[in-house]
Tab-separated table of C-alpha atoms and ligand atoms in Angstrom:
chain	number	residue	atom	x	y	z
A	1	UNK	CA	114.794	127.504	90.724
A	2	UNK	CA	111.218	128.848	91.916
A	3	UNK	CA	108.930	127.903	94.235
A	4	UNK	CA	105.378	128.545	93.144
A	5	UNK	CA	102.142	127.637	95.257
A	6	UNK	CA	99.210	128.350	92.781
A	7	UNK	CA	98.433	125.341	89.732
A	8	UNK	CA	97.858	128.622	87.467
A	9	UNK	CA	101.917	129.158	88.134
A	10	UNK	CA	102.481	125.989	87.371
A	11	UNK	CA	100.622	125.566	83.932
A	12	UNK	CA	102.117	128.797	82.965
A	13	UNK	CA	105.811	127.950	83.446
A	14	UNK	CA	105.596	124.428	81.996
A	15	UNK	CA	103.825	126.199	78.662
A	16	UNK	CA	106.759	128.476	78.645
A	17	UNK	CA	109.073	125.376	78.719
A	18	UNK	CA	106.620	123.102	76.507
A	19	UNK	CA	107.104	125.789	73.963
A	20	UNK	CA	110.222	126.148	73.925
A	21	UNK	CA	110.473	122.736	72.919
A	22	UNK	CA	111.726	121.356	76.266
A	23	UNK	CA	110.891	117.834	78.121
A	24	UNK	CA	109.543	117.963	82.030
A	25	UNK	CA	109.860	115.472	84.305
A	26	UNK	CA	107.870	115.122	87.669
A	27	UNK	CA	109.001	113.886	91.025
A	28	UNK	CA	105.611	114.234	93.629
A	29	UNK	CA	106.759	114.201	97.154
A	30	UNK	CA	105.334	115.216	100.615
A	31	UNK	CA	108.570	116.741	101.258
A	32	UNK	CA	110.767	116.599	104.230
A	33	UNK	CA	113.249	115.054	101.652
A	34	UNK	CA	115.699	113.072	102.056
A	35	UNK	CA	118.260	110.798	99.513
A	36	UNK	CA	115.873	108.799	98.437
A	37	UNK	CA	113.615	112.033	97.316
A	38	UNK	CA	117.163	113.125	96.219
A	39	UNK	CA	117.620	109.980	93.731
A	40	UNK	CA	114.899	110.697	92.087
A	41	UNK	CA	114.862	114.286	91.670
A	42	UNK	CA	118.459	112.954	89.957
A	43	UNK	CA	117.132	110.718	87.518
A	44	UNK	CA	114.428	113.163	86.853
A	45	UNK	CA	116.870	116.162	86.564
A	46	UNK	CA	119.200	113.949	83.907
A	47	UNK	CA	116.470	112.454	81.525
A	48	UNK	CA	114.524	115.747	81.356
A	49	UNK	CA	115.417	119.168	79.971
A	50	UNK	CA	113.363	120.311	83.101
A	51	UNK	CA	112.548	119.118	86.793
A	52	UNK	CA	109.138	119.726	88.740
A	53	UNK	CA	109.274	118.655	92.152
A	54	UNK	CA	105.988	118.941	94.007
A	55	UNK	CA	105.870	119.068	97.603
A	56	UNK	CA	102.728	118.233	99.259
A	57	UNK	CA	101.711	116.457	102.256
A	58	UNK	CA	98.421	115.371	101.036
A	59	UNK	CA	95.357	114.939	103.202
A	60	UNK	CA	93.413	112.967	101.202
A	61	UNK	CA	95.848	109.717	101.497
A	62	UNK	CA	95.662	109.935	105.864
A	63	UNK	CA	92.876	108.490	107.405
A	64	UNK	CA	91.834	110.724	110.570
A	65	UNK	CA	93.855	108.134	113.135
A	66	UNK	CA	97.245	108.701	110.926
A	67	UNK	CA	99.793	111.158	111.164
A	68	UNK	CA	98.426	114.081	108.952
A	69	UNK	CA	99.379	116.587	112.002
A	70	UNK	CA	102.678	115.573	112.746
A	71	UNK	CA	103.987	114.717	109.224
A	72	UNK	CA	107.789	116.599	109.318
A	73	UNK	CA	107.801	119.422	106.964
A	74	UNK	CA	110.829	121.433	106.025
A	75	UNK	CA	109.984	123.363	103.019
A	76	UNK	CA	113.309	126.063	103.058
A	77	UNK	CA	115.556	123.094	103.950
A	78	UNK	CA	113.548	121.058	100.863
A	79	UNK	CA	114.131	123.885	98.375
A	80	UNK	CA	117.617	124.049	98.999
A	81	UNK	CA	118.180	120.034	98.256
A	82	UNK	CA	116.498	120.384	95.353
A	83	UNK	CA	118.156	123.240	93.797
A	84	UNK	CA	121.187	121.467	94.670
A	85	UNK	CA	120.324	118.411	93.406
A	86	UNK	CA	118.868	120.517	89.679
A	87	UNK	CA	115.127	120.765	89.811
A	88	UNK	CA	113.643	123.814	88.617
A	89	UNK	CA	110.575	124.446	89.814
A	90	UNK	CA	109.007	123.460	92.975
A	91	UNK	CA	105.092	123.275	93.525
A	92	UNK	CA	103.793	123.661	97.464
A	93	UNK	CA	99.983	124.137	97.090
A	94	UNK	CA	98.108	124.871	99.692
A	95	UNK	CA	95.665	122.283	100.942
A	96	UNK	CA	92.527	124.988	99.390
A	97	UNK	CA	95.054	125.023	96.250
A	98	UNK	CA	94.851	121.189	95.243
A	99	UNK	CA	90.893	120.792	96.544
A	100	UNK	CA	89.363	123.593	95.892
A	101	UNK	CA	85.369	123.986	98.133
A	102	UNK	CA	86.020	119.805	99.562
A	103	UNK	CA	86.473	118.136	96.737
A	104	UNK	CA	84.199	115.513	95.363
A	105	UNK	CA	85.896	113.675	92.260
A	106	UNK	CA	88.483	111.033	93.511
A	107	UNK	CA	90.148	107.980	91.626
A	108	UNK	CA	88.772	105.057	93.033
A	109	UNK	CA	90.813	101.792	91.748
A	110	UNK	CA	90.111	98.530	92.995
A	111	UNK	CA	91.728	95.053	93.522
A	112	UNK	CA	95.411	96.291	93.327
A	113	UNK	CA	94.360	99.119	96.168
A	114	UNK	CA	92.962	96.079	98.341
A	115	UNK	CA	95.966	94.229	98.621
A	116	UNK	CA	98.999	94.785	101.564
A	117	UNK	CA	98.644	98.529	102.693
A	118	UNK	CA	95.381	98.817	101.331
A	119	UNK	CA	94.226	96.076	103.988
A	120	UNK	CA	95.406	98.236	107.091
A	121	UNK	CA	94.752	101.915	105.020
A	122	UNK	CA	91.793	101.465	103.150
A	123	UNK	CA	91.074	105.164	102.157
A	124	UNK	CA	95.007	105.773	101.566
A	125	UNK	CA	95.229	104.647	97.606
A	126	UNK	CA	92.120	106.188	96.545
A	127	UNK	CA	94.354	109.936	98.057
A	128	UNK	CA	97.227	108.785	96.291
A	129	UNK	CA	95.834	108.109	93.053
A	130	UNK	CA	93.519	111.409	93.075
A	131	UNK	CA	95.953	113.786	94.386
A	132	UNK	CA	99.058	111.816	91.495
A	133	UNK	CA	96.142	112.076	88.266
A	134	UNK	CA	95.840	115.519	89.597
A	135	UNK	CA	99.470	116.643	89.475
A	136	UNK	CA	100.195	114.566	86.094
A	137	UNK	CA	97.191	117.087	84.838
A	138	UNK	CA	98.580	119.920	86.482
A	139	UNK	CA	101.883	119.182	85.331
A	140	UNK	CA	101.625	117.195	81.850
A	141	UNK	CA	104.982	115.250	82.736
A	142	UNK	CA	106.859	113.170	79.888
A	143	UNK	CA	108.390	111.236	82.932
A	144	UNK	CA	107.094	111.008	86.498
A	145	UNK	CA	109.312	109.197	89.189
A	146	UNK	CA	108.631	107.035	91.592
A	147	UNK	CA	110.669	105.025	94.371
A	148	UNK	CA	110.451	101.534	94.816
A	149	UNK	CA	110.216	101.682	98.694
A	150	UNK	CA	106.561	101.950	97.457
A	151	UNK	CA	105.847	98.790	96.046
A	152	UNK	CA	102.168	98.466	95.708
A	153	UNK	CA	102.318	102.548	95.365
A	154	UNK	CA	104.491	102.607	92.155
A	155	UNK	CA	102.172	99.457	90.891
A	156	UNK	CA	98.894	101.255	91.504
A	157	UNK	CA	100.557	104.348	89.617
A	158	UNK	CA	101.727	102.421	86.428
A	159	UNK	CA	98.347	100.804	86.359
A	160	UNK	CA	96.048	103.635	86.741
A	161	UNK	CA	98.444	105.919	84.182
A	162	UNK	CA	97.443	102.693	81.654
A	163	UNK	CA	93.504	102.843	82.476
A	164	UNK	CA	92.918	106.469	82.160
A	165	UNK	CA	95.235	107.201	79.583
A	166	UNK	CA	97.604	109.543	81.202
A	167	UNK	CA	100.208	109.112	78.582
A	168	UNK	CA	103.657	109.725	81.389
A	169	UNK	CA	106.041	107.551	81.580
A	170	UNK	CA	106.241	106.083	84.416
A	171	UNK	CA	109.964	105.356	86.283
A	172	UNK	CA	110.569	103.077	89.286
A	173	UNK	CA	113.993	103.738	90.786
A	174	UNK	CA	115.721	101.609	93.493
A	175	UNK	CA	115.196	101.925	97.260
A	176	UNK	CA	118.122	104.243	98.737
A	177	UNK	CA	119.044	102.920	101.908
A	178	UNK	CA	121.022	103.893	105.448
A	179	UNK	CA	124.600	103.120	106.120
A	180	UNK	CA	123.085	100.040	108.177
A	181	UNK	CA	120.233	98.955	105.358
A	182	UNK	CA	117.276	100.658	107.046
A	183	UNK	CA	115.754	101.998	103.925
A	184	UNK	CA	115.171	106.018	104.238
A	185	UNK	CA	111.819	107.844	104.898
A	186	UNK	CA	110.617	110.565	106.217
A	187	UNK	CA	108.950	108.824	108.719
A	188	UNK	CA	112.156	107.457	110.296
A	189	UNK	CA	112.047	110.661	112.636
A	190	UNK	CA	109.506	108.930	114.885
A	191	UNK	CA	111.271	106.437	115.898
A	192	UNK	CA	113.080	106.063	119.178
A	193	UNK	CA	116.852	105.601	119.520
A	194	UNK	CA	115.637	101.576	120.701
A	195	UNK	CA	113.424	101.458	117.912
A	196	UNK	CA	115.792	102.655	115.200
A	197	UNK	CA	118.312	100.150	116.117
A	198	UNK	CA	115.584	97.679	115.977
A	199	UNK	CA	114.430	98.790	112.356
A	200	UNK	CA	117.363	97.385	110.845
A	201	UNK	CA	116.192	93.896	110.786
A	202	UNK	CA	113.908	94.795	107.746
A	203	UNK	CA	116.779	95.195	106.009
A	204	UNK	CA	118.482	91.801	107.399
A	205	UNK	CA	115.073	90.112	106.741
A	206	UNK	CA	115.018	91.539	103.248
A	207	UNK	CA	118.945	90.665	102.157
A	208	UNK	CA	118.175	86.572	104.034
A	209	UNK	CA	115.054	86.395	100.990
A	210	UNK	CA	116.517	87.777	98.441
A	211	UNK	CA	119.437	85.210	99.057
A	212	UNK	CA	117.300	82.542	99.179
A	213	UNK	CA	115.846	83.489	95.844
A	214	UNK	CA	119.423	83.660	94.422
A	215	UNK	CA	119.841	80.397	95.521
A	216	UNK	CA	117.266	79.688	93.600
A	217	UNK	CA	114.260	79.046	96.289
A	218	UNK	CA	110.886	79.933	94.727
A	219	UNK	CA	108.964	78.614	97.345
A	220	UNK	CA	107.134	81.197	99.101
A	221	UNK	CA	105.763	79.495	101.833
A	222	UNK	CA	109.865	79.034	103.201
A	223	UNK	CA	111.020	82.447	102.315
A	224	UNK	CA	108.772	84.477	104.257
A	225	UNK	CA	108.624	81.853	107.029
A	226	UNK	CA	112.362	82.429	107.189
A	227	UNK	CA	112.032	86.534	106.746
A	228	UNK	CA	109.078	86.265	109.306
A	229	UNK	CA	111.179	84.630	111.748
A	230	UNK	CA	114.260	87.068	111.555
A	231	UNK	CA	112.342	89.696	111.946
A	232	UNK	CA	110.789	88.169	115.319
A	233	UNK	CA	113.824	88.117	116.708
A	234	UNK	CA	113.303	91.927	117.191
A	235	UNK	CA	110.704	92.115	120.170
A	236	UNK	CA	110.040	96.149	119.089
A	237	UNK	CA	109.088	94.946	115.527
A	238	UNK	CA	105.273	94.039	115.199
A	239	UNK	CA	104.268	93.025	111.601
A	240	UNK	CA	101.248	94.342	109.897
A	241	UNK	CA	102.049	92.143	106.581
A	242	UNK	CA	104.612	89.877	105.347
A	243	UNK	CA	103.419	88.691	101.759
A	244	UNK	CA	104.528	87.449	98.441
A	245	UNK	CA	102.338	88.972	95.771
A	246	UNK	CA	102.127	89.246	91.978
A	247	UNK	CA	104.481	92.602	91.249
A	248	UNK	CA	101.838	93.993	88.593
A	249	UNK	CA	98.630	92.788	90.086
A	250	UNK	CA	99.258	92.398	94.031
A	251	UNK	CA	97.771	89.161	94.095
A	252	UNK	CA	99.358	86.699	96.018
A	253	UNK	CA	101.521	84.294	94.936
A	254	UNK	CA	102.869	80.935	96.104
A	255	UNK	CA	106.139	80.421	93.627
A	256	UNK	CA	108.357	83.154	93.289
A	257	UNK	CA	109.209	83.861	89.368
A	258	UNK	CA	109.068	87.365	87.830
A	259	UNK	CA	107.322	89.673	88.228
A	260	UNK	CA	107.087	88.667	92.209
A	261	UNK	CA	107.220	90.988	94.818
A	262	UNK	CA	108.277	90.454	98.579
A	263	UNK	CA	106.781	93.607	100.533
A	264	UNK	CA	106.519	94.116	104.197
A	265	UNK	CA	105.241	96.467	106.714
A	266	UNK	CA	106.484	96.447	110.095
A	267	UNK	CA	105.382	98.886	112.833
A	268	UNK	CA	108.270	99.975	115.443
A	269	UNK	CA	106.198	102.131	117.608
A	270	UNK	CA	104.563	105.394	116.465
A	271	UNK	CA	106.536	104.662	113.032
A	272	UNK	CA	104.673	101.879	110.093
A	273	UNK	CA	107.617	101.313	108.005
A	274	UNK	CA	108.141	99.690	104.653
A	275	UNK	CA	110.581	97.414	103.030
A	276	UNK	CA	110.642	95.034	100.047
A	277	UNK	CA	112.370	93.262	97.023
A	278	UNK	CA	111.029	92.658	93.517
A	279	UNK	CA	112.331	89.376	91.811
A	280	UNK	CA	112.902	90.120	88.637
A	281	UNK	CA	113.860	88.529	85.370
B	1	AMP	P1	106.921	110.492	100.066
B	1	AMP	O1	107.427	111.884	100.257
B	1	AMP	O2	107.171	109.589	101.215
B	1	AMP	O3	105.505	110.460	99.551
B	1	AMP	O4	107.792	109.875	98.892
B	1	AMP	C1	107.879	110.520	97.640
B	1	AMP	C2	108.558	109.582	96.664
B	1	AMP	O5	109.868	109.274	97.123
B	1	AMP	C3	107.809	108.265	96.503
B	1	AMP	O6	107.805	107.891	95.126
B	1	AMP	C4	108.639	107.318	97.322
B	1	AMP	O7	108.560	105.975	96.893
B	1	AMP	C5	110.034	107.870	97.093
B	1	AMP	N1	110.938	107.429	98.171
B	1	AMP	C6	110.761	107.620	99.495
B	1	AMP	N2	111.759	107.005	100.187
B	1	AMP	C7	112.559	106.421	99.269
B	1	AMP	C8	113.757	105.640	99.351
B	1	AMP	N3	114.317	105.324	100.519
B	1	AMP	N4	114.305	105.218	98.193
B	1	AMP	C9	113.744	105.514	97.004
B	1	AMP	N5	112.632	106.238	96.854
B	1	AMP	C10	112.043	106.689	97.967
């Protein structure tokens, strides 16, 4: 496996592959990985003949209050899981790598970006979307992958590969979770001992809806009154959104059929966290 840091690196070794008659996949990360990075550098590693993993902790998606600074980074530890796991090239630009002299082009989608996080992040989606377009050009995947942790991100993706043409396939794959439910992220580190115990009633909160769906609620009103009151049991847990929404458009919704979404996020402290279940066909 190599690690390259320049997009001229990158171009050249997926040519080499592309000639060769060999299928890529992409899995974009801002590293610090962890199992759920791992699942889909899996997926990506089986369906493809080759796995780029790119690991970049883009500035562009923080506004200047977030946690640009103190985002974990690992990069040895990262290349190591990822050799393990099959990928075959890493790419860990340099900030003057992806945005060369400031850069003044961005993707700027609107309605699905103004929905959920978009409401409390407002500049986030447009980094996202710029800094993903720029690594499915850099890259010229056949698959990218995606986790579902990131609802409204994984939506905004498939939409914006549609409008502009990208031609990737884009994969969703399931959220991987802790022992206790809490659903991995890198972000995790930030929170207390207190607060990590407290994280768990995501989770909880997300396990009581989806029941309630099985049972065949479709109310939304009553599920996230009953999700929204589990998770007040927690006094650590303040909610920035609790919302039903349209899974493909992020509008909201009041009955819950396919293709809904239940998404959350909750802040425990220093640490925003995310959680959610799609209700599917
Ligand atoms: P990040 O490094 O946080 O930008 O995440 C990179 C990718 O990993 C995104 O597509 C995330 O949705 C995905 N991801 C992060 N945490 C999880 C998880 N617990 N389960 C599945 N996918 C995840």
């Amino acid at each position: 496996m190599k690690i390259v840091k320049t997009v001229a690196e990158v171009r050249a070794q997926v040519k080499e592959w592309r000639d060769e008659g060999l299928s890529v996949g992409l899995v974009p990360t801002m590293g610090y990985l962890h199992e759920g990075h791992g699942s889909l550098v899996t997926a990506s590693a089986k369906e493809n003949n080759r796995t780029v993993v790119s690991v970049f902790v883009n500035p562009t998606q923080f506004a200047p209050n977030e946690d640009l600074a103190n985002y974990p980074r690992d990069l040895e530890k990262d290349s190591a899981y990822c050799e393990e796991l099959g990928a075959d090239l890493i790419f860990a630009p340099e900030v003057e790598e992806m945005y060369h002299d400031g850069n003044v082009t961005f993707i700027n989608m609107t309605t699905l970006t103004e929905e959920l996080c978009g409401l409390s992040r407002p500049i986030h989606f447009k980094g996202v979307c710029t800094v993903v377009g720029k690594l499915f050009n850099i890259v010229r995947p056949d698959r990218a992958y995606f986790g579902k942790k990131d609802a409204q991100q994984l939506a905004i993706i498939k939409r914006m590969n549609e409008d502009l043409n990208f031609d990737v396939e884009v994969i969703g794959c399931p959220i991987v979770r802790e022992e206790d439910g809490l659903a991995k992220s890198s972000r995790n580190v930030y929170l207390t001992p207190e607060e990590r115990k407290a994280a768990v009633v995501l989770s909880r909160s997300v396990r009581l809806g989806e029941a309630m769906v099985n049972n065949g609620e479709t109310d939304a009103e009553k599920v996230l009154a009953a999700m929204r009151a589990e998770i007040e049991t927690e006094p650590l847990a303040e909610i920035d959104y609790l919302k039903a929404v349209d899974g493909l458009t992020m509008q909201q919704v009041k009955e819950l059929k396919a293709p809904a979404l239940i998404a959350m996020a909750v802040r425990f402290g220093k640490a925003r966290l995310l959680d959610n279940f799609f209700i599917e066909e």
